[in-house]
Coordinates of C-alpha atoms in Angstrom, one line a residue:
X7 CA -21.9 -17.1 18.7
X8 CA -21.4 -13.4 18.6
X9 CA -24.6 -11.3 18.9
X10 CA -24.0 -9.6 15.5
X11 CA -24.0 -13.0 13.9
X12 CA -27.1 -14.2 15.7
X13 CA -29.2 -11.3 14.3
X14 CA -28.3 -11.3 10.7
X15 CA -30.6 -9.9 8.0
X16 CA -31.1 -12.5 5.3
X17 CA -30.4 -11.2 1.8
X18 CA -29.9 -13.0 -1.5
X19 CA -29.1 -12.1 -5.0
X20 CA -30.4 -13.6 -8.3
X21 CA -27.9 -13.3 -11.1
X22 CA -29.0 -12.0 -14.5
X23 CA -30.2 -14.5 -17.0
X24 CA -27.7 -16.2 -19.3
X25 CA -28.4 -14.1 -22.3
X26 CA -25.9 -14.5 -25.2
X27 CA -25.2 -10.7 -25.3
X28 CA -24.0 -10.9 -21.7
X29 CA -21.6 -13.8 -22.0
X30 CA -18.9 -12.8 -24.5
X31 CA -15.5 -13.6 -23.1
X32 CA -13.1 -10.7 -23.1
X33 CA -10.3 -11.2 -25.5
X34 CA -7.6 -9.2 -27.2
X35 CA -9.9 -8.7 -30.2
X36 CA -12.5 -7.1 -28.0
X37 CA -10.2 -5.1 -25.7
X38 CA -8.0 -3.4 -28.2
X39 CA -10.6 -1.2 -29.8
X40 CA -11.6 -0.2 -26.3
X41 CA -7.9 0.5 -25.5
X42 CA -7.6 2.5 -28.7
X43 CA -10.7 4.6 -28.0
X44 CA -9.4 5.1 -24.5
X45 CA -6.1 6.2 -25.9
X46 CA -7.8 8.7 -28.3
X47 CA -9.9 10.0 -25.5
X48 CA -7.0 10.3 -23.1
X49 CA -4.9 12.0 -25.8
X50 CA -7.7 14.6 -26.3
X51 CA -8.0 15.0 -22.6
X52 CA -4.2 15.5 -22.2
X53 CA -4.0 18.1 -25.0
X54 CA -7.0 20.0 -23.8
X55 CA -5.6 19.9 -20.2
X56 CA -2.2 21.1 -21.6
X57 CA -3.8 24.0 -23.4
X58 CA -5.8 24.9 -20.3
X59 CA -2.6 24.7 -18.2
X60 CA -0.7 26.9 -20.6
X61 CA -3.4 29.5 -20.6
X62 CA -3.6 29.3 -16.8
X63 CA 0.1 29.8 -16.4
X64 CA 0.0 32.7 -18.9
X65 CA -2.4 34.5 -16.5
X66 CA -0.5 33.6 -13.3
X67 CA 2.2 35.8 -11.7
X68 CA 5.8 34.5 -11.5
X69 CA 6.4 31.5 -9.1
X70 CA 7.8 33.6 -6.2
X71 CA 4.6 35.8 -6.4
X72 CA 2.0 33.0 -6.8
X73 CA 2.0 32.2 -3.1
X74 CA 0.3 35.5 -2.4
X75 CA -2.9 34.5 -4.3
X76 CA -4.7 31.7 -2.6
X77 CA -8.0 30.5 -3.9
X78 CA -11.1 29.3 -2.1
X79 CA -10.8 25.7 -0.9
X80 CA -13.3 23.1 -2.2
X81 CA -14.1 20.4 0.3
X82 CA -13.3 16.8 -0.9
X83 CA -16.0 14.8 -2.7
X84 CA -16.6 11.3 -1.3
X85 CA -15.7 8.6 -3.8
X86 CA -16.2 4.9 -3.3
X87 CA -18.6 4.3 -0.4
X88 CA -21.8 4.8 -2.4
X89 CA -20.6 2.1 -4.8
X90 CA -19.8 -0.2 -2.0
X91 CA -16.0 0.2 -1.5
X92 CA -13.8 2.1 0.9
X93 CA -13.4 5.9 0.7
X94 CA -11.0 6.9 -2.0
X95 CA -10.9 10.6 -1.3
X96 CA -8.7 12.3 1.3
X97 CA -11.9 12.8 3.3
X98 CA -9.9 13.9 6.4
X99 CA -9.6 17.3 4.8
X100 CA -13.4 17.6 4.8
X101 CA -13.4 17.7 8.6
X102 CA -10.5 20.2 8.9
X103 CA -10.7 23.9 9.1
X104 CA -8.9 24.4 5.8
X105 CA -10.3 27.4 3.9
X106 CA -7.7 28.1 1.2
X107 CA -6.1 26.1 -1.6
X108 CA -2.3 26.5 -1.8
X109 CA -1.1 28.0 -5.1
X110 CA 1.0 25.1 -6.2
X111 CA 3.5 25.8 -9.0
X112 CA 4.5 23.5 -11.8
X113 CA 7.9 23.1 -10.2
X114 CA 6.4 22.0 -6.9
X115 CA 4.0 19.5 -8.4
X116 CA 6.6 18.1 -10.7
X117 CA 8.9 17.5 -7.8
X118 CA 6.3 15.3 -6.0
X119 CA 6.5 12.6 -8.6
X120 CA 8.6 9.7 -7.3
X121 CA 11.9 8.5 -8.8
X122 CA 12.0 4.8 -7.9
X123 CA 8.5 3.9 -6.6
X124 CA 6.0 2.3 -9.1
X125 CA 3.3 4.5 -10.5
X126 CA 1.6 4.6 -13.9
X127 CA 2.5 7.5 -16.2
X128 CA -0.7 9.4 -15.2
X129 CA -4.1 9.2 -13.6
X130 CA -5.5 7.4 -10.6
X131 CA -4.2 4.1 -9.1
X132 CA -5.2 2.2 -6.0
X133 CA -5.0 -1.5 -4.9
X134 CA -2.2 -3.8 -6.1
X135 CA -3.9 -6.9 -7.7
X136 CA -2.8 -10.4 -8.6
X137 CA 1.0 -10.0 -8.3
X138 CA 2.8 -13.1 -9.7
X139 CA 6.0 -14.3 -11.3
X140 CA 5.8 -16.0 -14.8
X141 CA 8.5 -16.9 -17.3
X142 CA 11.1 -14.5 -16.1
X143 CA 8.8 -11.6 -15.5
X144 CA 7.2 -10.2 -12.4
X145 CA 3.6 -9.0 -13.1
X146 CA 1.8 -6.3 -11.2
X147 CA -1.8 -5.6 -11.9
X148 CA -3.5 -2.6 -10.2
X149 CA -6.7 -0.7 -9.9
X150 CA -6.6 2.1 -12.4
X151 CA -8.8 4.9 -13.8
X152 CA -7.7 5.5 -17.4
X153 CA -9.7 8.7 -17.6
X154 CA -8.7 10.9 -14.6
X155 CA -6.6 11.4 -11.5
X156 CA -9.6 10.5 -9.3
X157 CA -11.2 7.2 -8.5
X158 CA -13.7 5.8 -11.0
X159 CA -14.1 3.6 -14.1
X160 CA -11.8 1.0 -12.4
X161 CA -9.8 -1.0 -14.9
X162 CA -6.8 -3.4 -14.4
X163 CA -3.6 -1.7 -15.2
X164 CA -0.7 -4.1 -16.0
X165 CA 3.1 -3.7 -15.7
X166 CA 6.0 -6.1 -15.8
X167 CA 9.5 -6.1 -14.4
X168 CA 12.5 -8.4 -14.3
X169 CA 13.7 -7.1 -10.9
X170 CA 10.6 -5.5 -9.2
X171 CA 12.2 -2.1 -9.5
X172 CA 12.4 -1.2 -13.2
X173 CA 9.1 -1.5 -14.9
X174 CA 7.4 -1.7 -18.4
X175 CA 3.8 -0.6 -18.8
X176 CA 1.6 -2.9 -20.8
X177 CA -2.0 -2.7 -22.2
X178 CA -4.9 -3.0 -19.7
X179 CA -5.4 -6.5 -18.6
X180 CA -9.1 -6.2 -18.0
X181 CA -11.7 -3.5 -18.6
X182 CA -15.2 -3.1 -17.2
X183 CA -17.1 -4.4 -20.2
X184 CA -19.4 -7.2 -19.0
X185 CA -22.6 -6.9 -16.9
X186 CA -20.9 -8.6 -14.0
X187 CA -18.1 -6.0 -13.8
X188 CA -19.4 -3.0 -15.8
X189 CA -19.2 -0.8 -12.7
X190 CA -15.6 -1.8 -11.9
X191 CA -13.0 -4.6 -12.3
X192 CA -12.1 -4.6 -8.6
X193 CA -9.5 -6.3 -6.5
X194 CA -8.4 -9.8 -7.1
X195 CA -5.6 -12.4 -6.5
X196 CA -3.7 -14.9 -8.6
X197 CA -3.2 -18.6 -8.0
X198 CA -0.6 -20.6 -9.9
X199 CA -1.7 -24.2 -10.1
X200 CA 0.8 -27.1 -9.9
X201 CA 0.5 -27.6 -13.7
X202 CA 1.5 -24.0 -14.3
X203 CA -2.0 -22.7 -15.1
X204 CA -2.8 -19.2 -13.7
X205 CA -6.2 -18.6 -12.1
X206 CA -7.2 -15.0 -11.5
X207 CA -10.2 -14.4 -9.2
X208 CA -11.5 -10.8 -8.9
X209 CA -14.5 -8.9 -7.6
X210 CA -16.8 -7.3 -10.2
X211 CA -19.4 -4.6 -9.5
X212 CA -22.4 -5.5 -11.6
X213 CA -24.8 -3.3 -13.5
X214 CA -27.0 -3.5 -10.3
X215 CA -24.0 -2.6 -8.1
X216 CA -23.8 -6.0 -6.6
X217 CA -20.4 -7.4 -5.7
X218 CA -19.7 -10.8 -7.3
X219 CA -16.6 -12.9 -7.8
X220 CA -15.3 -13.6 -11.3
X221 CA -12.8 -15.9 -13.0
X222 CA -10.2 -14.9 -15.6
X223 CA -7.2 -16.6 -17.1
X224 CA -4.5 -16.0 -19.6
X225 CA -5.3 -16.6 -23.2
X226 CA -1.8 -17.9 -23.9
X227 CA 0.3 -19.3 -21.1
X228 CA 3.3 -19.4 -23.3
X229 CA 3.3 -15.6 -23.6
X230 CA 5.7 -14.3 -20.9
X231 CA 4.0 -10.9 -21.0
X232 CA 0.5 -12.4 -20.4
X233 CA -1.0 -9.7 -22.6
X234 CA -4.4 -11.2 -23.2
X235 CA -6.9 -12.3 -20.5
X236 CA -10.1 -14.2 -21.0
X237 CA -13.1 -13.7 -18.7
X238 CA -14.8 -17.0 -18.0
X239 CA -18.0 -17.2 -20.0
X240 CA -19.9 -18.5 -16.9
X241 CA -19.1 -15.5 -14.7
X242 CA -19.9 -14.7 -12.0
X243 CA -18.7 -17.8 -10.2
X244 CA -19.7 -16.5 -6.8
X245 CA -22.6 -14.3 -5.6
X246 CA -23.3 -13.0 -2.1
X247 CA -24.7 -15.8 0.1
X248 CA -27.7 -15.4 2.3
X249 CA -27.0 -13.2 5.2
X250 CA -24.3 -11.2 3.4
X251 CA -25.0 -7.7 2.0
X252 CA -24.7 -7.2 -1.7
X253 CA -22.1 -4.6 -1.1
X254 CA -20.2 -6.6 1.5
X255 CA -18.6 -9.4 -0.5
X256 CA -15.3 -8.8 -2.1
X257 CA -11.6 -9.3 -2.7
X258 CA -10.8 -13.0 -3.0
X259 CA -7.5 -14.3 -1.8
X260 CA -4.9 -16.5 -3.4
X261 CA -6.2 -20.1 -3.1
X262 CA -4.6 -22.8 -1.1
X263 CA -5.0 -26.6 -1.0
X264 CA -6.9 -28.2 1.8
X265 CA -6.2 -31.6 3.2
X266 CA -9.0 -33.1 1.1
X267 CA -7.2 -31.9 -2.1
X268 CA -9.7 -29.1 -2.8
X269 CA -8.8 -25.5 -3.2
X270 CA -9.9 -22.9 -0.7
X271 CA -10.4 -19.2 -1.2
X272 CA -11.2 -16.6 1.5
X273 CA -13.2 -13.4 1.1
X274 CA -13.8 -10.5 3.4
X275 CA -17.2 -9.4 4.6
X276 CA -19.2 -8.3 7.7
X277 CA -22.3 -9.1 9.6
X278 CA -23.5 -5.9 11.2
X279 CA -20.3 -4.6 12.9
X280 CA -18.5 -7.9 13.0
X281 CA -15.7 -8.3 10.4
X282 CA -15.6 -11.8 9.0
X283 CA -13.6 -14.1 6.7
X284 CA -15.7 -16.5 4.6
X285 CA -14.0 -19.6 3.0
X286 CA -15.1 -21.4 -0.1
X287 CA -14.0 -24.7 -1.5
X288 CA -13.6 -25.7 -5.2
X289 CA -12.0 -28.2 -7.4
X290 CA -12.2 -26.3 -10.7
X291 CA -12.6 -22.6 -9.8
X292 CA -16.0 -22.5 -11.5
X293 CA -18.2 -24.1 -8.9
X294 CA -17.8 -23.5 -5.1
X295 CA -19.1 -24.6 -1.8
X296 CA -19.3 -22.2 1.2
X297 CA -17.7 -23.9 4.2
X298 CA -19.9 -23.9 7.3
X299 CA -17.3 -22.4 9.6
X300 CA -16.1 -18.8 9.4
X301 CA -12.3 -18.7 9.2
X302 CA -12.4 -15.9 11.7
X303 CA -14.6 -13.1 13.0
X304 CA -13.8 -10.1 15.2
X305 CA -16.7 -8.0 16.7
X306 CA -16.6 -4.3 16.3
X307 CA -14.1 -4.2 13.4
X308 CA -16.6 -3.6 10.6
X309 CA -16.2 -4.5 7.0
X310 CA -13.1 -6.6 6.1
X311 CA -11.7 -6.0 2.6
X312 CA -8.5 -7.1 0.8
X313 CA -8.1 -10.1 3.2
X314 CA -4.7 -11.8 2.9
X315 CA -3.8 -15.2 4.4
X316 CA -0.5 -16.9 4.2
X317 CA 2.0 -19.1 6.1
X318 CA 5.3 -18.0 7.6
X319 CA 8.1 -20.3 8.8
X320 CA 9.1 -19.9 12.5
X321 CA 12.5 -21.7 11.8
X322 CA 13.6 -20.7 8.3
X323 CA 14.2 -17.3 6.6
X324 CA 12.6 -18.2 3.3
X325 CA 9.0 -17.5 2.2
X326 CA 6.4 -20.3 1.8
X327 CA 3.9 -21.2 -0.8
X328 CA 0.3 -20.4 0.3
X329 CA -0.6 -24.0 0.7
X330 CA 2.2 -25.0 3.1
X331 CA 1.1 -26.0 6.6
X332 CA 2.5 -28.1 9.4
X333 CA 5.1 -28.0 12.3
X334 CA 7.1 -24.8 12.4
X335 CA 4.4 -22.8 10.6
X336 CA 2.3 -19.9 11.7
X337 CA -0.3 -18.2 9.6
X338 CA -0.8 -14.5 9.1
X339 CA -4.3 -13.2 8.7
X340 CA -4.6 -9.7 7.5
X341 CA -7.5 -7.4 6.7
X342 CA -7.9 -3.9 5.5
X343 CA -10.6 -2.3 7.7
X344 CA -13.1 -0.2 5.8
X345 CA -14.0 1.7 8.9
X346 CA -10.6 3.2 9.7
X347 CA -8.7 2.6 6.4
X348 CA -5.8 0.7 8.0
X349 CA -4.2 -2.7 7.4
X350 CA -4.2 -5.0 10.4
X351 CA -2.6 -8.4 10.8
X352 CA -2.2 -11.1 13.5
X353 CA -0.2 -14.3 13.8
X354 CA -2.0 -17.4 14.6
X355 CA -2.7 -21.1 14.0
X356 CA -4.8 -22.5 11.1
X357 CA -6.6 -25.7 11.5
X358 CA -7.2 -27.1 8.0
X359 CA -9.8 -29.6 9.2
X360 CA -12.2 -27.1 10.6
X361 CA -10.7 -24.3 8.4
X362 CA -10.6 -22.0 11.4
X363 CA -7.8 -19.6 12.3
X364 CA -7.0 -18.8 15.9
X365 CA -4.8 -15.8 16.9
X366 CA -1.8 -16.4 19.2
X367 CA -2.8 -13.5 21.3
X368 CA -6.6 -12.5 21.4
X369 CA -5.6 -9.0 22.5
X370 CA -3.6 -8.6 19.3
X371 CA -6.4 -10.0 17.0
X372 CA -7.0 -8.7 13.5
X373 CA -8.4 -5.2 13.6
X374 CA -7.5 -4.5 17.2
X375 CA -3.8 -5.2 17.4
X376 CA -0.8 -4.9 15.1
X377 CA -0.8 -3.0 11.8
X378 CA 1.4 -3.7 8.8
X379 CA 2.1 0.0 8.5
X380 CA 1.3 2.9 10.8
X381 CA 1.2 5.6 8.2
X382 CA -0.6 6.1 4.9
X383 CA -1.0 2.6 3.7
X384 CA -3.9 0.4 2.6
X385 CA -5.2 -2.6 0.5
X386 CA -1.9 -4.5 0.7
X387 CA -1.4 -7.9 -0.9
X388 CA 1.4 -10.5 -0.7
X389 CA 2.4 -13.2 -3.2
X390 CA 4.8 -16.1 -3.0
X391 CA 7.8 -15.5 -5.4
X392 CA 8.7 -19.0 -6.4
X393 CA 11.7 -17.6 -8.2
X394 CA 13.5 -16.6 -5.1
X395 CA 11.4 -18.3 -2.4
X396 CA 10.2 -15.1 -0.8
X397 CA 6.9 -13.8 0.5
X398 CA 6.6 -10.3 -1.0
X399 CA 4.3 -7.6 0.0
X400 CA 2.8 -4.7 -2.0
X401 CA 0.8 -1.8 -0.6
X402 CA -1.1 1.1 -2.0
X403 CA 0.0 4.6 -0.8
X404 CA -2.7 7.2 -1.5
X405 CA -2.3 10.9 -1.6
X406 CA -2.9 13.2 1.5
X407 CA -3.1 16.4 -0.4
X408 CA -6.2 17.8 -2.1
X409 CA -8.0 16.3 -5.0
X410 CA -7.6 19.6 -6.8
X411 CA -3.8 19.3 -6.6
X412 CA -4.0 15.7 -7.9
X413 CA -6.0 16.8 -10.9
X414 CA -3.6 19.6 -11.5
X415 CA -0.5 17.4 -11.5
X416 CA -2.4 14.7 -13.4
X417 CA -1.8 11.6 -11.2
X418 CA -2.6 10.1 -7.8
X419 CA -1.0 7.4 -5.7
X420 CA 2.1 5.2 -5.7
X421 CA 2.9 1.7 -4.6
X422 CA 5.4 0.9 -1.9
X423 CA 8.8 -0.6 -2.7
X424 CA 8.0 -4.4 -2.4
X425 CA 8.8 -5.7 1.0
X426 CA 10.0 -9.2 2.0
X427 CA 8.0 -10.6 4.9
X428 CA 9.4 -13.1 7.5
X429 CA 8.6 -14.2 11.0
X430 CA 10.4 -12.3 13.7
X431 CA 12.2 -15.1 15.5
X432 CA 13.6 -12.9 18.2
X433 CA 10.3 -11.6 19.5
X434 CA 8.0 -14.4 18.3
X435 CA 5.1 -11.9 18.2
X436 CA 5.3 -10.1 14.9
X437 CA 6.5 -10.2 11.3
X438 CA 9.4 -8.3 9.9
X439 CA 9.1 -6.2 6.7
X440 CA 12.1 -5.1 4.8
X441 CA 12.6 -3.5 1.4
X442 CA 13.6 -6.1 -1.3
X443 CA 17.3 -6.3 -1.9
X444 CA 16.9 -5.3 -5.5
X445 CA 16.3 -1.7 -4.5
X446 CA 19.9 -1.5 -3.4
X447 CA 20.9 -1.6 -7.1
X448 CA 19.8 2.1 -7.3
X449 CA 22.3 3.2 -4.7
X450 CA 25.1 5.5 -5.9
X451 CA 27.2 7.8 -3.8
X452 CA 27.4 6.9 -0.1
X453 CA 28.1 9.3 2.7
X454 CA 29.1 7.8 6.1
X455 CA 28.9 9.5 9.5
X456 CA 30.4 7.5 12.5
X457 CA 30.0 8.1 16.2
X458 CA 28.3 11.5 15.9
X459 CA 27.7 12.6 19.5
X460 CA 24.3 14.3 20.0
X461 CA 24.0 16.1 23.3
X462 CA 20.5 17.0 24.5
X463 CA 19.0 19.6 22.2
X464 CA 21.5 18.9 19.3
X465 CA 20.8 19.4 15.6
X466 CA 23.5 18.3 13.2
X467 CA 23.2 18.9 9.4
X468 CA 24.3 16.0 7.1
X469 CA 26.0 17.0 3.9
X470 CA 24.6 14.3 1.5
X471 CA 24.2 16.2 -1.7
X472 CA 20.8 16.1 -3.4
X473 CA 18.5 14.9 -0.6
X474 CA 15.3 14.0 -2.5
X475 CA 16.1 10.3 -3.3
X476 CA 17.9 8.6 -0.4
X477 CA 18.4 5.3 1.3
X478 CA 19.4 5.9 4.9
X479 CA 20.4 3.4 7.5
X480 CA 21.1 4.8 11.0
X481 CA 21.8 3.3 14.4
X482 CA 21.6 5.2 17.8
X483 CA 23.2 4.3 21.1
X484 CA 22.1 5.7 24.4
X485 CA 23.1 5.1 28.0
X486 CA 20.6 2.3 28.8
X487 CA 21.7 2.3 32.4
X488 CA 20.5 5.9 32.7
X489 CA 17.1 4.9 31.5
X490 CA 17.0 1.9 33.8
X491 CA 17.8 3.8 36.9
X492 CA 15.5 6.8 36.1
X493 CA 12.0 7.3 37.6
X494 CA 8.9 7.1 35.4
X495 CA 8.8 9.4 32.4
X496 CA 6.1 10.2 29.9
X497 CA 3.6 7.6 31.2
X498 CA 1.0 6.9 28.4
X499 CA 3.1 8.4 25.6
X500 CA 1.5 8.0 22.2
X501 CA 3.1 9.2 18.9
X502 CA -0.1 10.5 17.4
X503 CA -1.1 12.6 20.3
X504 CA 2.3 13.6 21.6
X505 CA 2.8 16.9 19.9
X506 CA 5.5 15.6 17.6
X507 CA 9.3 16.0 17.5
X508 CA 9.2 19.4 19.2
X509 CA 7.8 17.9 22.4
X510 CA 10.8 17.1 24.6
X511 CA 11.0 14.3 27.2
X512 CA 13.8 12.8 29.2
X513 CA 14.6 10.1 26.7
X514 CA 13.3 11.4 23.4
X515 CA 12.8 12.3 20.7
X516 CA 16.0 11.5 18.7
X517 CA 16.5 10.5 15.1
X518 CA 16.6 12.0 11.6
X519 CA 14.9 15.0 9.9
X520 CA 14.4 14.6 6.2
X521 CA 12.9 16.8 3.5
X522 CA 13.7 19.9 5.5
X523 CA 14.7 23.3 4.3
X524 CA 17.7 25.0 5.8
X525 CA 15.7 27.0 8.3
X526 CA 13.5 24.1 9.2
X527 CA 10.3 25.9 8.3
X528 CA 9.4 22.6 6.6
X529 CA 10.6 19.3 8.0
X530 CA 9.7 15.6 8.4
X531 CA 11.3 14.1 11.5
X532 CA 11.5 10.3 12.0
X533 CA 12.4 9.4 15.5
X534 CA 12.5 7.2 18.6
X535 CA 11.0 8.2 21.9
X536 CA 11.5 6.1 25.1
X537 CA 8.7 6.4 27.7
X538 CA 9.0 4.7 31.1
X539 CA 5.8 3.8 33.0
X540 CA 5.0 3.6 36.6
X541 CA 5.8 -0.1 36.6
X542 CA 9.5 0.7 35.7
X543 CA 9.2 -0.8 32.2
X544 CA 10.6 1.3 29.4
X545 CA 8.7 1.3 26.1
X546 CA 10.2 2.6 22.8
X547 CA 8.0 4.4 20.3
X548 CA 8.9 4.9 16.6
X549 CA 7.2 8.0 15.1
X550 CA 7.0 10.1 11.9
X551 CA 6.0 13.7 12.4
X552 CA 4.4 15.4 9.4
X553 CA 2.9 18.3 11.3
X554 CA 5.5 20.7 9.8
X555 CA 6.1 18.9 6.5
X556 CA 4.5 21.5 4.3
X557 CA 3.4 25.1 4.5
X558 CA 0.4 24.2 2.3
X559 CA -2.9 24.3 4.3
X560 CA -4.7 21.8 2.1
X561 CA -2.6 18.8 3.1
X562 CA -3.2 16.3 5.8
X563 CA -0.3 16.5 8.3
X564 CA -0.6 13.9 10.9
X565 CA 1.9 12.3 13.4
X566 CA 2.1 8.6 12.8
X567 CA 3.7 5.8 14.8
X568 CA 3.5 3.0 17.4
X569 CA 5.6 1.2 20.0
X570 CA 8.4 -1.0 18.7
X571 CA 10.2 -3.8 20.6
X572 CA 13.8 -3.1 21.2
X573 CA 15.6 -6.1 22.8
X574 CA 18.2 -5.8 25.5
X575 CA 21.2 -6.4 23.2
X576 CA 20.0 -4.1 20.4
X577 CA 20.7 -0.5 19.5
X578 CA 18.0 1.7 18.1
X579 CA 18.0 1.4 14.3
X580 CA 16.0 2.8 11.4
X581 CA 16.0 2.7 7.7
X582 CA 14.4 5.4 5.6
X583 CA 13.6 5.3 1.8
X584 CA 13.1 8.9 0.8
X585 CA 11.7 9.4 -2.7
X586 CA 10.3 12.9 -3.2
X587 CA 6.8 12.9 -1.7
X588 CA 7.0 9.5 -0.1
X589 CA 9.1 8.4 2.9
X590 CA 9.1 4.7 4.0
X591 CA 10.5 4.2 7.5
X592 CA 11.5 0.9 9.0
X593 CA 12.1 0.7 12.7
X594 CA 14.2 -2.1 14.3
X595 CA 14.7 -4.1 11.2
X596 CA 11.1 -3.7 10.1
X597 CA 9.2 -4.6 13.3
X598 CA 7.3 -1.3 13.0
X599 CA 6.9 0.5 9.6
X600 CA 5.5 3.9 8.8
X601 CA 4.8 5.3 5.3
X602 CA 4.5 9.1 5.0
X603 CA 3.3 11.3 2.1
X604 CA 4.7 14.8 2.3
X605 CA 4.3 17.8 0.1
X606 CA 6.9 20.5 0.9
X607 CA 6.8 23.8 -0.9
X608 CA 10.4 24.9 0.0
X609 CA 12.3 21.8 0.9
X610 CA 12.4 20.5 -2.6
X611 CA 15.1 19.9 -5.2
X612 CA 18.5 21.2 -4.0
X613 CA 16.8 23.0 -1.0
X614 CA 16.0 19.7 0.7
X615 CA 18.3 18.9 3.6
X616 CA 18.9 16.1 6.1
X617 CA 19.6 16.5 9.8
X618 CA 20.4 14.3 12.9
X619 CA 18.7 15.5 16.0
X620 CA 18.4 14.7 19.7
X621 CA 15.6 16.6 21.4
X622 CA 15.7 14.6 24.6
X623 CA 16.5 16.5 27.8
X624 CA 18.1 13.7 29.8
X625 CA 20.3 11.5 27.6
X626 CA 23.1 11.8 25.1
X627 CA 22.8 9.9 21.9
X628 CA 25.6 8.5 19.6
X629 CA 24.7 8.0 16.0
X630 CA 26.1 6.1 13.1
X631 CA 24.6 6.9 9.7
X632 CA 25.1 5.6 6.1
X633 CA 23.3 7.7 3.4
X634 CA 23.1 6.6 -0.2
X635 CA 21.9 8.8 -3.0
X636 CA 19.5 6.8 -5.1
X637 CA 19.3 6.7 -8.9
X638 CA 15.8 6.7 -10.5
X639 CA 14.3 3.5 -11.7
X640 CA 13.5 2.9 -15.3
X641 CA 9.8 3.0 -16.1
X642 CA 8.5 3.2 -19.7
X643 CA 6.1 1.6 -22.1
X644 CA 7.1 -1.8 -23.3
X645 CA 9.0 -1.6 -26.6
X646 CA 7.4 -2.9 -29.8
X647 CA 3.9 -2.4 -28.5
X648 CA 1.8 0.3 -29.9
X649 CA 0.9 2.1 -26.7
X650 CA 0.1 5.7 -25.9
X651 CA 2.8 7.9 -24.7

């Protein structure tokens, strides 16, 4: 047994007494007055903010002059850890040497809002919760602050879609109105039972700031919109067990059936510095038994939150229901690490008898190996889409600008385009993530470039029209024999410490530059870099360089990336979804994925450009590129419902 687990501190929690005034189930009758009051308050807040903004603009110089007047920079305020969840502020700016706030104009801030990624009309959003498909509609619930563009007062937002691209906003699904969730209706997951009933388990933060698990269910299953949700009168159904801290017990998974016919649910936690996954068994989702064995534990990884657990087929291309197990099946175990704010996963084998999961490669275990996304990406959650037999993945993409800028623009965070997840049969060591095919419905004009020869040091502009909403697929060919016969080059190369796309090597970087102005004073390169070690083995890296993405000083501008397997018969390939301030990059069919948030000040609207480039010194690259301009998705309040606008 790990030393961390041997020296646990026993803690326990006694729930509050069953007083009648604490046990009213939430229903539409109770929620709508709250929603109405929220609407009134938000309307007042909106109009007061609008008046303040008008007055502020009246006193500001014209846009081209405003950049000369920078104000004192306010360091970020920590939000979340004191309440027992991960940091929700861009705390990286706190440790930087930023001293000034960039004078953002309305035009700049308006440009940042995405055209085809999901986001609520305003305010703060974080984790995707309980995604499911019901009666012709996809449902997305999400962590939402109805009052401001910063984290707090966490409520469950709710939206529906027929195609996962175009969305209608619905009333809040759940609000923090009971003692067991009064400090936040936090992350949860949906389970659809064989008889069609929907079970929603979620973490609540109690009036004493203790993390407990609660049960909710639709008031009317025949309602395709699932407008009304009832909180189980006997909540909470789970409290922290002995040995688990009261702030280290959260985020229940979708349930799966064990071999004994009982349902199992996993939760994330930690013991000292060991990240762990607890498993509970239940027959009715109201009473539970903690299984003796931990599903898995990895020393040194800290608190595990937003745990996800699901099967993938090693032989078929379709997704699988969470309860499927047997031959030709591997299980993905994923955790969001509170310590470094990244989502890690590993492939392994699940033994349903012992309820233990074992990684295929201990060196690529959860928290120390593969990541779902090497950029700005966290708190992801999958669900099985029984409508199309796909395993679909959502991820929260936070902001990397300043909180002051978020407040000024009135919103914070987006969700990724949903990704289909399958096992990579070619490598056998990773999953593949790929944007759902429905996003291709937004493609409009296509521009094709074939066999573009890029000599060392080349930069080629691509005339694609308005370059702020794009879907780009590009392949690159190089003389692999030249790489094979060369001596070692760039031993120990690493995207994040490399110096970015301007650092030249024999076999890289080469790729695309997006959201660049004509003079490249602002640019976001996405590229491959081939490094060859002293052992003669070439390793390909897939990187995204944000170091020159914006002239604004109060923006985090990191270089993201990791190695990516490129098999012998494969060319180098990438797909980019560019949508204003977000770029999702998929290397080699989705083996390595990087999400970037960028905030240019010049490379916006018609000034945004796209380039091909080859900054390698020792190899010529031939590129083939298809670029589609993308229409915007439709996002609005659902018609016939009296919702705020």
